[in-house]
PDB file of C-alpha atoms in Angstrom:
ATOM      1  CA  MET A   1    -285.142  98.829 106.664  1.00 43.00           C
ATOM      2  CA  SER A   2    -286.634  99.245 109.857  1.00 47.00           C
ATOM      3  CA  GLN A   3    -289.274  97.047 111.208  1.00 43.00           C
ATOM      4  CA  THR A   4    -291.895  99.418 109.765  1.00 47.00           C
ATOM      5  CA  ASP A   5    -290.183  99.455 106.191  1.00 62.00           C
ATOM      6  CA  ALA A   6    -291.962 102.750 105.817  1.00 91.00           C
ATOM      7  CA  PRO A   7    -289.749 105.515 104.588  1.00 94.00           C
ATOM      8  CA  GLU A   8    -292.173 108.266 106.067  1.00 95.00           C
ATOM      9  CA  THR A   9    -292.670 106.694 109.437  1.00 96.00           C
ATOM     10  CA  ASP A  10    -288.558 106.004 109.645  1.00 97.00           C
ATOM     11  CA  ALA A  11    -288.056 109.604 108.528  1.00 97.00           C
ATOM     12  CA  ARG A  12    -290.640 111.048 111.209  1.00 97.00           C
ATOM     13  CA  ALA A  13    -288.802 108.856 113.923  1.00 97.00           C
ATOM     14  CA  ALA A  14    -285.199 109.925 112.422  1.00 97.00           C
ATOM     15  CA  ARG A  15    -286.143 113.834 112.797  1.00 98.00           C
ATOM     16  CA  LEU A  16    -287.429 113.346 116.579  1.00 97.00           C
ATOM     17  CA  GLU A  17    -284.020 111.604 117.472  1.00 97.00           C
ATOM     18  CA  LEU A  18    -282.294 114.601 115.683  1.00 97.00           C
ATOM     19  CA  GLU A  19    -284.084 117.059 117.640  1.00 96.00           C
ATOM     20  CA  ARG A  20    -283.507 114.850 120.920  1.00 96.00           C
ATOM     21  CA  LEU A  21    -279.757 114.916 119.912  1.00 95.00           C
ATOM     22  CA  LEU A  22    -279.352 118.785 119.460  1.00 94.00           C
ATOM     23  CA  ALA A  23    -281.508 119.554 122.298  1.00 91.00           C
ATOM     24  CA  ALA A  24    -278.277 119.713 124.556  1.00 79.00           C
ATOM     25  CA  GLY A  25    -276.141 121.760 122.140  1.00 77.00           C
ATOM     26  CA  PRO A  26    -278.427 123.428 119.698  1.00 79.00           C
ATOM     27  CA  LEU A  27    -276.984 124.510 116.002  1.00 90.00           C
ATOM     28  CA  PRO A  28    -278.299 127.550 114.253  1.00 92.00           C
ATOM     29  CA  LEU A  29    -280.639 126.085 111.665  1.00 96.00           C
ATOM     30  CA  PRO A  30    -283.139 127.933 109.345  1.00 96.00           C
ATOM     31  CA  PRO A  31    -286.950 127.695 109.816  1.00 95.00           C
ATOM     32  CA  GLY A  32    -288.476 124.748 108.133  1.00 96.00           C
ATOM     33  CA  PHE A  33    -285.090 122.823 108.404  1.00 97.00           C
ATOM     34  CA  ALA A  34    -286.526 120.003 110.471  1.00 97.00           C
ATOM     35  CA  ASP A  35    -289.384 119.579 108.121  1.00 98.00           C
ATOM     36  CA  ALA A  36    -287.161 119.730 105.095  1.00 98.00           C
ATOM     37  CA  VAL A  37    -284.584 117.240 106.348  1.00 98.00           C
ATOM     38  CA  GLU A  38    -287.501 114.677 107.511  1.00 98.00           C
ATOM     39  CA  ARG A  39    -288.657 114.966 103.791  1.00 98.00           C
ATOM     40  CA  TYR A  40    -284.846 114.254 102.501  1.00 98.00           C
ATOM     41  CA  VAL A  41    -284.661 111.247 104.689  1.00 98.00           C
ATOM     42  CA  ALA A  42    -287.884 109.707 103.418  1.00 97.00           C
ATOM     43  CA  LEU A  43    -286.732 110.197  99.917  1.00 97.00           C
ATOM     44  CA  LEU A  44    -283.449 108.705 100.511  1.00 97.00           C
ATOM     45  CA  LEU A  45    -285.084 105.686 102.165  1.00 96.00           C
ATOM     46  CA  ALA A  46    -287.508 105.167  99.553  1.00 96.00           C
ATOM     47  CA  ALA A  47    -284.707 105.216  96.939  1.00 96.00           C
ATOM     48  CA  ASN A  48    -282.625 102.996  98.746  1.00 94.00           C
ATOM     49  CA  HIS A  49    -284.688 100.069  98.082  1.00 88.00           C
ATOM     50  CA  ASP A  50    -283.523 100.186  94.557  1.00 89.00           C
ATOM     51  CA  LEU A  51    -280.291 102.076  94.371  1.00 90.00           C
ATOM     52  CA  ASN A  52    -278.360 100.963  97.883  1.00 87.00           C
ATOM     53  CA  LEU A  53    -277.189 104.452  98.573  1.00 93.00           C
ATOM     54  CA  THR A  54    -276.836 103.962 102.248  1.00 93.00           C
ATOM     55  CA  ARG A  55    -276.287 100.783 104.883  1.00 92.00           C
ATOM     56  CA  VAL A  56    -277.575 102.889 107.530  1.00 93.00           C
ATOM     57  CA  THR A  57    -281.392 102.771 107.663  1.00 93.00           C
ATOM     58  CA  GLU A  58    -282.432 102.676 111.359  1.00 96.00           C
ATOM     59  CA  PRO A  59    -284.021 105.866 112.318  1.00 96.00           C
ATOM     60  CA  ALA A  60    -281.835 106.599 115.396  1.00 97.00           C
ATOM     61  CA  ALA A  61    -278.866 105.724 113.443  1.00 97.00           C
ATOM     62  CA  ILE A  62    -279.628 107.716 110.693  1.00 97.00           C
ATOM     63  CA  ALA A  63    -280.049 110.600 112.989  1.00 97.00           C
ATOM     64  CA  ARG A  64    -276.854 110.098 114.565  1.00 97.00           C
ATOM     65  CA  LEU A  65    -274.409 108.913 111.661  1.00 96.00           C
ATOM     66  CA  HIS A  66    -276.002 110.739 108.995  1.00 97.00           C
ATOM     67  CA  LEU A  67    -277.798 113.864 110.028  1.00 98.00           C
ATOM     68  CA  LEU A  68    -275.847 114.893 113.277  1.00 97.00           C
ATOM     69  CA  ASP A  69    -272.494 113.743 111.627  1.00 97.00           C
ATOM     70  CA  ALA A  70    -273.292 116.279 108.831  1.00 97.00           C
ATOM     71  CA  LEU A  71    -274.555 119.175 111.102  1.00 97.00           C
ATOM     72  CA  SER A  72    -271.442 118.731 113.422  1.00 96.00           C
ATOM     73  CA  ALA A  73    -269.492 120.364 110.583  1.00 96.00           C
ATOM     74  CA  LEU A  74    -271.550 123.499 110.652  1.00 95.00           C
ATOM     75  CA  PRO A  75    -269.282 125.566 113.371  1.00 93.00           C
ATOM     76  CA  LEU A  76    -266.619 124.831 110.539  1.00 92.00           C
ATOM     77  CA  VAL A  77    -268.484 125.659 107.648  1.00 91.00           C
ATOM     78  CA  ASP A  78    -270.059 128.961 109.026  1.00 90.00           C
ATOM     79  CA  GLY A  79    -266.358 130.160 109.540  1.00 86.00           C
ATOM     80  CA  LEU A  80    -265.572 129.303 105.928  1.00 83.00           C
ATOM     81  CA  LEU A  81    -268.235 129.760 103.467  1.00 72.00           C
ATOM     82  CA  ARG A  82    -268.811 133.322 103.265  1.00 67.00           C
ATOM     83  CA  SER A  83    -270.004 133.814  99.460  1.00 63.00           C
ATOM     84  CA  ASP A  84    -267.926 131.445  97.737  1.00 75.00           C
ATOM     85  CA  ARG A  85    -269.372 128.281  96.178  1.00 88.00           C
ATOM     86  CA  ALA A  86    -268.928 124.952  98.199  1.00 94.00           C
ATOM     87  CA  MET A  87    -268.539 121.519  96.659  1.00 96.00           C
ATOM     88  CA  ASP A  88    -269.206 118.237  98.227  1.00 97.00           C
ATOM     89  CA  LEU A  89    -267.127 115.210  96.561  1.00 97.00           C
ATOM     90  CA  GLY A  90    -268.333 111.872  96.549  1.00 94.00           C
ATOM     91  CA  SER A  91    -272.097 112.608  97.816  1.00 93.00           C
ATOM     92  CA  GLY A  92    -273.709 109.182  97.558  1.00 90.00           C
ATOM     93  CA  GLY A  93    -277.115 109.561  98.963  1.00 94.00           C
ATOM     94  CA  GLY A  94    -276.640 113.218  99.906  1.00 96.00           C
ATOM     95  CA  VAL A  95    -274.492 113.211 103.046  1.00 96.00           C
ATOM     96  CA  PRO A  96    -273.139 115.617 104.161  1.00 97.00           C
ATOM     97  CA  GLY A  97    -274.143 117.735 101.029  1.00 96.00           C
ATOM     98  CA  ILE A  98    -277.816 117.969 100.813  1.00 98.00           C
ATOM     99  CA  VAL A  99    -278.056 118.375 104.750  1.00 98.00           C
ATOM    100  CA  LEU A 100    -275.421 121.170 104.702  1.00 96.00           C
ATOM    101  CA  ALA A 101    -277.590 122.770 101.746  1.00 96.00           C
ATOM    102  CA  LEU A 102    -280.578 122.501 103.559  1.00 97.00           C
ATOM    103  CA  ALA A 103    -278.942 124.140 106.618  1.00 96.00           C
ATOM    104  CA  ARG A 104    -277.361 126.659 104.577  1.00 93.00           C
ATOM    105  CA  PRO A 105    -279.812 127.450 101.758  1.00 92.00           C
ATOM    106  CA  ASP A 106    -278.070 131.147 101.146  1.00 88.00           C
ATOM    107  CA  ARG A 107    -275.181 129.430  99.633  1.00 89.00           C
ATOM    108  CA  PRO A 108    -274.571 127.580  96.320  1.00 92.00           C
ATOM    109  CA  TRP A 109    -273.374 124.218  96.581  1.00 95.00           C
ATOM    110  CA  VAL A 110    -272.274 121.562  93.942  1.00 97.00           C
ATOM    111  CA  LEU A 111    -272.478 117.932  94.702  1.00 97.00           C
ATOM    112  CA  VAL A 112    -270.317 115.439  92.863  1.00 97.00           C
ATOM    113  CA  ASP A 113    -270.502 111.426  92.389  1.00 96.00           C
ATOM    114  CA  SER A 114    -268.811 109.599  89.623  1.00 95.00           C
ATOM    115  CA  VAL A 115    -271.811 106.989  89.889  1.00 94.00           C
ATOM    116  CA  ARG A 116    -274.369 108.433  87.570  1.00 95.00           C
ATOM    117  CA  LYS A 117    -277.584 106.652  88.828  1.00 95.00           C
ATOM    118  CA  LYS A 118    -276.246 107.980  92.506  1.00 95.00           C
ATOM    119  CA  ALA A 119    -276.001 111.256  90.611  1.00 96.00           C
ATOM    120  CA  ASP A 120    -279.396 110.784  89.039  1.00 97.00           C
ATOM    121  CA  ALA A 121    -281.088 110.242  92.473  1.00 96.00           C
ATOM    122  CA  LEU A 122    -279.813 113.115  93.852  1.00 97.00           C
ATOM    123  CA  ARG A 123    -280.994 115.311  91.170  1.00 97.00           C
ATOM    124  CA  ALA A 124    -284.245 113.778  92.038  1.00 97.00           C
ATOM    125  CA  PHE A 125    -284.123 114.426  95.679  1.00 98.00           C
ATOM    126  CA  VAL A 126    -283.152 118.154  94.994  1.00 97.00           C
ATOM    127  CA  ALA A 127    -286.092 118.438  92.481  1.00 97.00           C
ATOM    128  CA  SER A 128    -288.566 116.949  95.220  1.00 97.00           C
ATOM    129  CA  LEU A 129    -287.148 119.233  97.852  1.00 97.00           C
ATOM    130  CA  GLY A 130    -287.197 122.366  95.624  1.00 96.00           C
ATOM    131  CA  MET A 131    -283.653 123.233  96.511  1.00 96.00           C
ATOM    132  CA  SER A 132    -282.605 125.899  94.241  1.00 93.00           C
ATOM    133  CA  ASN A 133    -279.168 126.448  95.751  1.00 91.00           C
ATOM    134  CA  LEU A 134    -277.799 123.038  94.628  1.00 95.00           C
ATOM    135  CA  GLU A 135    -276.225 121.372  91.427  1.00 96.00           C
ATOM    136  CA  VAL A 136    -275.331 118.010  90.943  1.00 97.00           C
ATOM    137  CA  VAL A 137    -272.728 117.104  88.547  1.00 97.00           C
ATOM    138  CA  ALA A 138    -271.834 113.151  87.746  1.00 97.00           C
ATOM    139  CA  GLU A 139    -267.994 113.046  87.189  1.00 96.00           C
ATOM    140  CA  ARG A 140    -264.764 111.946  88.697  1.00 96.00           C
ATOM    141  CA  ALA A 141    -262.810 114.270  90.955  1.00 96.00           C
ATOM    142  CA  GLU A 142    -259.743 114.121  88.666  1.00 97.00           C
ATOM    143  CA  THR A 143    -261.740 115.070  85.749  1.00 97.00           C
ATOM    144  CA  ILE A 144    -263.688 117.812  87.421  1.00 97.00           C
ATOM    145  CA  GLY A 145    -260.457 119.150  88.857  1.00 97.00           C
ATOM    146  CA  ARG A 146    -258.968 119.863  85.377  1.00 97.00           C
ATOM    147  CA  ASP A 147    -262.116 121.775  84.076  1.00 97.00           C
ATOM    148  CA  PRO A 148    -261.965 125.278  84.028  1.00 97.00           C
ATOM    149  CA  ALA A 149    -265.213 125.826  85.306  1.00 95.00           C
ATOM    150  CA  HIS A 150    -264.559 124.298  88.371  1.00 97.00           C
ATOM    151  CA  ARG A 151    -260.920 124.201  88.868  1.00 97.00           C
ATOM    152  CA  ASP A 152    -259.592 127.089  91.602  1.00 96.00           C
ATOM    153  CA  ALA A 153    -263.614 128.071  91.878  1.00 95.00           C
ATOM    154  CA  TYR A 154    -264.551 126.992  95.265  1.00 95.00           C
ATOM    155  CA  GLY A 155    -263.954 128.528  98.856  1.00 94.00           C
ATOM    156  CA  LEU A 156    -264.799 125.257 100.441  1.00 95.00           C
ATOM    157  CA  VAL A 157    -264.815 121.556  99.430  1.00 96.00           C
ATOM    158  CA  THR A 158    -266.278 118.867 101.887  1.00 96.00           C
ATOM    159  CA  ALA A 159    -265.988 115.055 101.637  1.00 96.00           C
ATOM    160  CA  ARG A 160    -267.244 112.321 103.941  1.00 93.00           C
ATOM    161  CA  ALA A 161    -265.842 108.712 103.778  1.00 79.00           C
ATOM    162  CA  CYS A 162    -264.405 109.450 100.294  1.00 81.00           C
ATOM    163  CA  ALA A 163    -260.537 108.293 100.074  1.00 91.00           C
ATOM    164  CA  ALA A 164    -257.463 108.290 102.445  1.00 94.00           C
ATOM    165  CA  LEU A 165    -256.309 111.661 103.182  1.00 96.00           C
ATOM    166  CA  PRO A 166    -253.239 111.843 100.457  1.00 97.00           C
ATOM    167  CA  VAL A 167    -255.966 110.882  97.651  1.00 97.00           C
ATOM    168  CA  LEU A 168    -258.543 113.217  98.875  1.00 97.00           C
ATOM    169  CA  ALA A 169    -255.880 116.227  99.209  1.00 98.00           C
ATOM    170  CA  GLU A 170    -255.318 115.556  95.362  1.00 98.00           C
ATOM    171  CA  TYR A 171    -259.158 115.331  94.638  1.00 98.00           C
ATOM    172  CA  ALA A 172    -260.029 118.401  96.255  1.00 98.00           C
ATOM    173  CA  LEU A 173    -257.231 121.088  96.763  1.00 98.00           C
ATOM    174  CA  PRO A 174    -257.230 121.552  92.660  1.00 98.00           C
ATOM    175  CA  LEU A 175    -260.725 122.708  93.075  1.00 98.00           C
ATOM    176  CA  LEU A 176    -260.195 125.093  95.741  1.00 97.00           C
ATOM    177  CA  ALA A 177    -259.207 128.835  95.069  1.00 95.00           C
ATOM    178  CA  VAL A 178    -256.365 129.989  97.150  1.00 96.00           C
ATOM    179  CA  GLY A 179    -257.596 130.825 100.544  1.00 94.00           C
ATOM    180  CA  GLY A 180    -260.237 127.886 100.413  1.00 95.00           C
ATOM    181  CA  THR A 181    -260.382 125.089 102.645  1.00 96.00           C
ATOM    182  CA  LEU A 182    -260.935 121.333 102.338  1.00 97.00           C
ATOM    183  CA  VAL A 183    -262.877 119.740 105.282  1.00 97.00           C
ATOM    184  CA  ALA A 184    -262.806 116.229 105.500  1.00 97.00           C
ATOM    185  CA  TRP A 185    -264.816 113.865 107.693  1.00 97.00           C
ATOM    186  CA  LYS A 186    -262.834 111.100 109.536  1.00 94.00           C
ATOM    187  CA  GLY A 187    -262.723 108.498 112.333  1.00 89.00           C
ATOM    188  CA  PRO A 188    -259.626 107.957 114.289  1.00 88.00           C
ATOM    189  CA  ILE A 189    -256.929 108.683 111.735  1.00 89.00           C
ATOM    190  CA  ALA A 190    -253.286 107.046 112.135  1.00 90.00           C
ATOM    191  CA  ASP A 191    -250.000 108.883 112.168  1.00 93.00           C
ATOM    192  CA  ASP A 192    -249.001 107.364 108.964  1.00 94.00           C
ATOM    193  CA  GLU A 193    -252.105 108.519 106.942  1.00 94.00           C
ATOM    194  CA  LEU A 194    -251.989 112.232 108.512  1.00 95.00           C
ATOM    195  CA  ARG A 195    -248.051 112.371 107.797  1.00 96.00           C
ATOM    196  CA  ALA A 196    -248.538 111.306 104.139  1.00 96.00           C
ATOM    197  CA  GLY A 197    -251.462 113.789 103.793  1.00 97.00           C
ATOM    198  CA  ARG A 198    -249.402 116.582 105.222  1.00 97.00           C
ATOM    199  CA  GLY A 199    -246.759 115.545 102.435  1.00 97.00           C
ATOM    200  CA  ALA A 200    -249.513 115.609  99.734  1.00 98.00           C
ATOM    201  CA  ALA A 201    -251.073 119.106 100.781  1.00 98.00           C
ATOM    202  CA  ALA A 202    -247.496 120.382 100.588  1.00 98.00           C
ATOM    203  CA  ALA A 203    -247.366 119.187  96.979  1.00 98.00           C
ATOM    204  CA  LEU A 204    -250.603 120.642  96.145  1.00 98.00           C
ATOM    205  CA  GLY A 205    -250.450 123.987  97.525  1.00 98.00           C
ATOM    206  CA  GLY A 206    -252.059 123.132 100.991  1.00 98.00           C
ATOM    207  CA  GLY A 207    -250.878 123.887 104.447  1.00 98.00           C
ATOM    208  CA  VAL A 208    -250.484 121.563 107.331  1.00 97.00           C
ATOM    209  CA  PRO A 209    -253.501 119.248 107.894  1.00 97.00           C
ATOM    210  CA  SER A 210    -255.056 120.220 111.248  1.00 96.00           C
ATOM    211  CA  VAL A 211    -257.422 117.755 113.078  1.00 96.00           C
ATOM    212  CA  ARG A 212    -260.541 119.173 114.687  1.00 95.00           C
ATOM    213  CA  PRO A 213    -263.079 117.109 117.043  1.00 94.00           C
ATOM    214  CA  SER A 214    -266.860 116.788 116.197  1.00 93.00           C
ATOM    215  CA  GLY A 215    -268.004 118.247 119.230  1.00 91.00           C
ATOM    216  CA  PHE A 216    -270.672 115.837 119.835  1.00 93.00           C
ATOM    217  CA  ALA A 217    -269.686 112.867 122.273  1.00 92.00           C
ATOM    218  CA  GLU A 218    -272.470 110.708 120.540  1.00 93.00           C
ATOM    219  CA  LEU A 219    -270.214 110.849 117.260  1.00 94.00           C
ATOM    220  CA  GLY A 220    -267.501 109.177 119.279  1.00 91.00           C
ATOM    221  CA  GLY A 221    -264.385 109.250 117.331  1.00 90.00           C
ATOM    222  CA  HIS A 222    -265.717 111.216 114.608  1.00 93.00           C
ATOM    223  CA  ARG A 223    -263.648 114.177 113.666  1.00 95.00           C
ATOM    224  CA  PHE A 224    -262.612 116.455 111.008  1.00 97.00           C
ATOM    225  CA  VAL A 225    -259.200 117.005 108.947  1.00 97.00           C
ATOM    226  CA  VAL A 226    -259.074 120.583 107.684  1.00 97.00           C
ATOM    227  CA  ILE A 227    -256.384 121.773 105.054  1.00 97.00           C
ATOM    228  CA  ALA A 228    -256.310 125.344 103.973  1.00 97.00           C
ATOM    229  CA  LYS A 229    -255.227 126.039 100.181  1.00 97.00           C
ATOM    230  CA  GLU A 230    -252.141 128.482 100.582  1.00 98.00           C
ATOM    231  CA  ALA A 231    -250.725 128.512  96.678  1.00 98.00           C
ATOM    232  CA  ARG A 232    -252.042 127.546  93.407  1.00 97.00           C
ATOM    233  CA  THR A 233    -251.981 123.817  92.637  1.00 98.00           C
ATOM    234  CA  PRO A 234    -249.295 122.651  90.197  1.00 98.00           C
ATOM    235  CA  GLU A 235    -250.942 122.293  86.861  1.00 97.00           C
ATOM    236  CA  ARG A 236    -249.859 118.404  86.790  1.00 97.00           C
ATOM    237  CA  TYR A 237    -252.266 117.604  89.422  1.00 98.00           C
ATOM    238  CA  PRO A 238    -254.612 116.060  89.681  1.00 98.00           C
ATOM    239  CA  ARG A 239    -253.321 113.175  87.855  1.00 97.00           C
ATOM    240  CA  ARG A 240    -255.237 111.093  85.199  1.00 96.00           C
ATOM    241  CA  PRO A 241    -258.342 109.005  86.894  1.00 96.00           C
ATOM    242  CA  GLY A 242    -257.456 106.415  89.229  1.00 95.00           C
ATOM    243  CA  GLU A 243    -253.951 107.516  89.400  1.00 97.00           C
ATOM    244  CA  PRO A 244    -254.222 109.240  92.764  1.00 96.00           C
ATOM    245  CA  GLY A 245    -255.579 105.996  94.347  1.00 94.00           C
ATOM    246  CA  ARG A 246    -253.019 103.758  92.873  1.00 95.00           C
ATOM    247  CA  ARG A 247    -250.066 106.024  93.767  1.00 96.00           C
ATOM    248  CA  PRO A 248    -250.989 108.276  96.667  1.00 94.00           C
ATOM    249  CA  LEU A 249    -248.769 111.209  96.790  1.00 95.00           C
ATOM    250  CA  GLY A 250    -246.990 111.980 100.214  1.00 86.00           C
TER     251      GLY A 250
END
């Protein structure tokens, strides 16, 4: 924690820093967003004492590396979300999923994390925040990708710091409806990873990955990799749990 060691104090400081960061390039946010995201940060920091949900705990770092980093995807999300459900893979402490769901409360979101304690914490956050547009699922991506309730069901899948691109493509593309899109948060991405991601996407029904800037200089080398789903994923994917990571496609 920061020197104050007080979640509410740190959450207010993170909110003020986010407002400063957004002042130069404001994003369209709903009424009450700042209050809601401040409450979320306080919940995250309080739970972090026991659950180790995030290593980023200084207010200025939370504002930049969690909140702004999540919100920087809004120009992409707004062009993709429409009326379809959205899923966030590997939600951890709720970034970017909860932040995006607070920013776009009129859209249904599903947060997925394979660690049950983290999923339970996410459910507690959702209940405390009174979020009716958000569901939490505790399951591995490879398993949920074979569930008829979720396969081919989403217009948007987001993932931040989840896996290398070829692995992430196998996690996400089976979940997308044809015409849906994967938006992955990445730092500087090596040519080898991008090349392997291109091969994996092709095998899974995806188009050619494109790299997009974050749009905020404060985020440094952060960027997005975007993959559109152009055809149905073959039934053999995703492979059994653990296999995409052990033997990546591409």
